[in-house]
Short mmCIF file of C-alpha atoms in Angstrom, two decimals:
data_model
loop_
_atom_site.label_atom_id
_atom_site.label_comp_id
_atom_site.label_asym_id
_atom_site.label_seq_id
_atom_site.Cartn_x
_atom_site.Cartn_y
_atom_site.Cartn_z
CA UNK A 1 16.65 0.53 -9.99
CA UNK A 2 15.61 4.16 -9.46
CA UNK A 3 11.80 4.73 -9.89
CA UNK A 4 10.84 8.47 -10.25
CA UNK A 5 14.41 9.40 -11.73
CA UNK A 6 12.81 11.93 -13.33
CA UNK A 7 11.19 13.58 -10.14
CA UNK A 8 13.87 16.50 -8.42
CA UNK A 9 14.68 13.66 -5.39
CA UNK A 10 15.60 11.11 -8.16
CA UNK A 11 17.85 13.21 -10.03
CA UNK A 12 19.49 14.52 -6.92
CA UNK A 13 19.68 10.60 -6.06
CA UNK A 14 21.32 9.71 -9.67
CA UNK A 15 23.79 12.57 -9.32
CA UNK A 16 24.86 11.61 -5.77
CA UNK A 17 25.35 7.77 -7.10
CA UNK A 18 27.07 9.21 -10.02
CA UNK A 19 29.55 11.50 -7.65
CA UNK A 20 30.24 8.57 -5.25
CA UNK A 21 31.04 6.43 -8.26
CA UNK A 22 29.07 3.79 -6.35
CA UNK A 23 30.09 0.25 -8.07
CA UNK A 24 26.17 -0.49 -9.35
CA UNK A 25 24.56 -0.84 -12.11
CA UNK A 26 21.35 1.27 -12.27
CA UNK A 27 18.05 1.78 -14.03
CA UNK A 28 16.12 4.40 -14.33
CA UNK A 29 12.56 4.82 -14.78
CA UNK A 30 10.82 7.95 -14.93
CA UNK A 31 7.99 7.28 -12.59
CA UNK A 32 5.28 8.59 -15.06
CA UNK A 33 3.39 7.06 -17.44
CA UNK A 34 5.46 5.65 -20.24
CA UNK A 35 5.38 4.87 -23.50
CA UNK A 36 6.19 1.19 -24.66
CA UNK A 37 9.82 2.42 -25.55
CA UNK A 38 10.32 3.99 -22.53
CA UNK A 39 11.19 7.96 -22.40
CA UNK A 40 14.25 10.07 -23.51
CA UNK A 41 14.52 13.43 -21.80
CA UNK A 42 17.72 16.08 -22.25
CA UNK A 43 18.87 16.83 -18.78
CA UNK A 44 21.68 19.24 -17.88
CA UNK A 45 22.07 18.78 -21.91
CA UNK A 46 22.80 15.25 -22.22
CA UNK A 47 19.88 12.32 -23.50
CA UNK A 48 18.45 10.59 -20.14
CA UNK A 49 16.73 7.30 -21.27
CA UNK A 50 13.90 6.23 -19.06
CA UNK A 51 13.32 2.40 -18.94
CA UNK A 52 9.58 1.30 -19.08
CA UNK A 53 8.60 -0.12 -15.91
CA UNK A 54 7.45 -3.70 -16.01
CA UNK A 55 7.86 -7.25 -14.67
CA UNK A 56 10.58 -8.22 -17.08
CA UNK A 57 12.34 -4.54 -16.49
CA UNK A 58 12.82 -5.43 -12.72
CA UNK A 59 13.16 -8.52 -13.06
CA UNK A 60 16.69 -9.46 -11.25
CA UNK A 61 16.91 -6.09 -9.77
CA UNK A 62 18.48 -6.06 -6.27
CA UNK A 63 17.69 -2.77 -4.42
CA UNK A 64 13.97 -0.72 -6.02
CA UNK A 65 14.66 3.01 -4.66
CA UNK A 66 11.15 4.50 -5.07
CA UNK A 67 11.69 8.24 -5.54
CA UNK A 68 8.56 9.00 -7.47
CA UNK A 69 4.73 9.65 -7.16
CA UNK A 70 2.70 7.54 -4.96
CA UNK A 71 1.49 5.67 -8.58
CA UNK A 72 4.55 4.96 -9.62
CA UNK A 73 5.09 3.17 -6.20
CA UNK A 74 2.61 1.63 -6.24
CA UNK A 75 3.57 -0.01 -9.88
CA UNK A 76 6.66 -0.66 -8.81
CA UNK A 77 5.83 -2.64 -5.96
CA UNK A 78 3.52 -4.56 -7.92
CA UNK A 79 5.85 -5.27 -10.36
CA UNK A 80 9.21 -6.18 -8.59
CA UNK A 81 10.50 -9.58 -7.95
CA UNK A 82 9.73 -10.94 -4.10
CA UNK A 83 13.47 -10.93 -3.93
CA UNK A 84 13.98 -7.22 -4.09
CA UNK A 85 14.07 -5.01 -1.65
CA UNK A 86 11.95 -1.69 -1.97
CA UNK A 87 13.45 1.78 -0.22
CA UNK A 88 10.83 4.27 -0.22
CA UNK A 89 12.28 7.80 0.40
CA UNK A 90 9.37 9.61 -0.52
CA UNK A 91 6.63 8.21 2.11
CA UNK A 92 4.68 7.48 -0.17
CA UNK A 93 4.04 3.91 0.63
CA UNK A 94 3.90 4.65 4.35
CA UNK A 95 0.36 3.23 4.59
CA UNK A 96 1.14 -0.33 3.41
CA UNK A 97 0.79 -2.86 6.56
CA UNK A 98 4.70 -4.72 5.01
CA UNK A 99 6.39 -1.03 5.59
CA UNK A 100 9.32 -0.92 8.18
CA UNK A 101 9.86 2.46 8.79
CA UNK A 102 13.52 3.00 9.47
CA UNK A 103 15.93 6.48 10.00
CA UNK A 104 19.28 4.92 10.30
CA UNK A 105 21.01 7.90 11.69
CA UNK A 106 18.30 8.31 14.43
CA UNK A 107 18.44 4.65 15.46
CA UNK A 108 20.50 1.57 16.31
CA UNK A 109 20.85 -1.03 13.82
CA UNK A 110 18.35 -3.58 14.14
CA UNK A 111 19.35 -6.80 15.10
CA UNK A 112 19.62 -9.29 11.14
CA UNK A 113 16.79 -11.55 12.15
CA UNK A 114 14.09 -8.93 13.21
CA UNK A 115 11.43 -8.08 10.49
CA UNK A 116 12.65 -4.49 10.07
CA UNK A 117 16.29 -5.76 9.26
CA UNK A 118 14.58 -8.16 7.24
CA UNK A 119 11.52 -6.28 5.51
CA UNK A 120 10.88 -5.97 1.45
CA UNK A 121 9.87 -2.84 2.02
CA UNK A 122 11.82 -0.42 3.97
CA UNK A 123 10.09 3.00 4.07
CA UNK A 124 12.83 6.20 5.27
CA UNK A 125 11.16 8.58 7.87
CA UNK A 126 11.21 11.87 6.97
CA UNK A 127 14.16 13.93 6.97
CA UNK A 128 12.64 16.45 9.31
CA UNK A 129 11.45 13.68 11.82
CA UNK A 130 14.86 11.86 12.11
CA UNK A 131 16.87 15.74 12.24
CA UNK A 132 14.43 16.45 15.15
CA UNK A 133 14.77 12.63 16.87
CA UNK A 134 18.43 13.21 17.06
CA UNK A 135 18.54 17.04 18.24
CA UNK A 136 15.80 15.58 21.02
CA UNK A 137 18.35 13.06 22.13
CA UNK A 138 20.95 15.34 22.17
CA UNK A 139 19.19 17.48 24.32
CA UNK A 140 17.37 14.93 26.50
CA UNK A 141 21.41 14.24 27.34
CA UNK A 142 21.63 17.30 28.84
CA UNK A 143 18.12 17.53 30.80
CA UNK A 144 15.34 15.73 31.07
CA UNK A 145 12.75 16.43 28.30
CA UNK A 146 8.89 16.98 29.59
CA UNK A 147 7.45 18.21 26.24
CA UNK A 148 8.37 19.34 22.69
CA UNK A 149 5.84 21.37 20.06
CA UNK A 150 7.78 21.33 16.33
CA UNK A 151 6.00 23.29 13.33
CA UNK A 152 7.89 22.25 10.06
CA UNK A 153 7.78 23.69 6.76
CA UNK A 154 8.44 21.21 4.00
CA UNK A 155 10.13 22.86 0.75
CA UNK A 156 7.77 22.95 -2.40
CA UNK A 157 10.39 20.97 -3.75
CA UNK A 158 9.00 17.71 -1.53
CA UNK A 159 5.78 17.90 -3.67
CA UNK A 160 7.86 17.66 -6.84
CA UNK A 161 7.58 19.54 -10.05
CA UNK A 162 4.18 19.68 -9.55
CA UNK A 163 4.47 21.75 -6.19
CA UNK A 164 7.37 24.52 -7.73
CA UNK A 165 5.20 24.89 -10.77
CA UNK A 166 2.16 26.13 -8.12
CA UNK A 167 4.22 28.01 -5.71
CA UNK A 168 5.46 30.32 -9.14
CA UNK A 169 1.35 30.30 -9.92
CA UNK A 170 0.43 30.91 -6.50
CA UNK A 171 2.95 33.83 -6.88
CA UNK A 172 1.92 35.24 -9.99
CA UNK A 173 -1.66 35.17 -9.01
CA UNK A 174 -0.86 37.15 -5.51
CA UNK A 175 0.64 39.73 -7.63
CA UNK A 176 -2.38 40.20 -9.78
CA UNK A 177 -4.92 39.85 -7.19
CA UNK A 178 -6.15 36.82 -8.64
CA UNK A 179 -7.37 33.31 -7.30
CA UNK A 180 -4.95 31.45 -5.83
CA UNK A 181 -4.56 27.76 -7.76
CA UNK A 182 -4.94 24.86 -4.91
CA UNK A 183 -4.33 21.79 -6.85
CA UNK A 184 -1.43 20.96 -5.01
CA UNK A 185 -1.48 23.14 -1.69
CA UNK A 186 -5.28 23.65 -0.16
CA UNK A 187 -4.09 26.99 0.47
CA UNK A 188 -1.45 29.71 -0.01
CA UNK A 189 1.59 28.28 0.09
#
């Protein structure tokens, strides 16, 4: 199950299943509020159905990837079978005290009877983080590393539609002289 299909990671997530031809069955749920029937949306101009999310919807679901806001998480989490396992590759379940925070490329396996090989909910570190954990250990290869100072600039794209449709008002409003909108961003983006 894919919750927040609708969000730009979960589309990019459905495509790349869809590319790989992955051998799974999947369901999609938009991540925001739904209507009993669920929601249709037109997407590259083809009908996207949206399954509601509830109990019965998950129920017997394998594998929750959680790709949507922080409610629809939440929901999700709520609502899925003990049995399932939960990936979270947004963060935004980062704060719950069950999360095993994992960057596979970045780290070993763990061994199959630890609690993070074992954990319901798996939460992926940030794609920054785990590109800067492997350059560091590439480099501490070559000399020994004292100190490192990063300063990264997520994409507007991590704060969803929500964040794109600011930057383009954030825009608009620096070309007119005009207060900046900060529902989003607490400042200029």
């Amino acid at each position: 199950a894919i919750v927040g299909a609708a969000s730009l990671i979960g589309r990019e997530l459905v495509e790349l299943i869809h590319e790989q031809k992955l051998p799974v069955a999947t369901h999609l749920f938009s991540g925001e509020p739904e209507s009993v029937g669920g929601n249709i949306a037109v997407e590259d101009g083809e009908p996207v159905f949206y399954e509601p999310l509830s109990k019965e919807s998950l129920s017997g679901v394998q594998f929750v990837l959680l790709a949507g806001a922080a409610e629809s998480s939440e929901r999700a989490l709520k609502f899925a079978p003990r049995a399932s396992r939960l990936i979270d590759i947004t963060g935004a379940l980062d704060q719950k005290r069950e999360a095993a925070f994992r960057s596979p490329y970045a780290e070993p396996a763990p061994p199959p009877d630890t609690d993070a090989a074992n954990a319901r909910l798996t939460v992926s570190a940030d794609p920054a983080a785990a590109a800067l954990a492997l350059l560091l250990a590439r480099l501490e290869t070559a000399a020994k590393i004292r100190s490192a100072v990063v300063t990264v600039f997520e994409p507007a794209s991590e704060r969803g539609q929500a964040g794109v449709a600011e930057l383009q008002k954030q825009t608009a409003a620096l070309l007119t002289f005009q207060k900046m909108p900060s529902a989003v961003y607490d400042t200029q983006a």
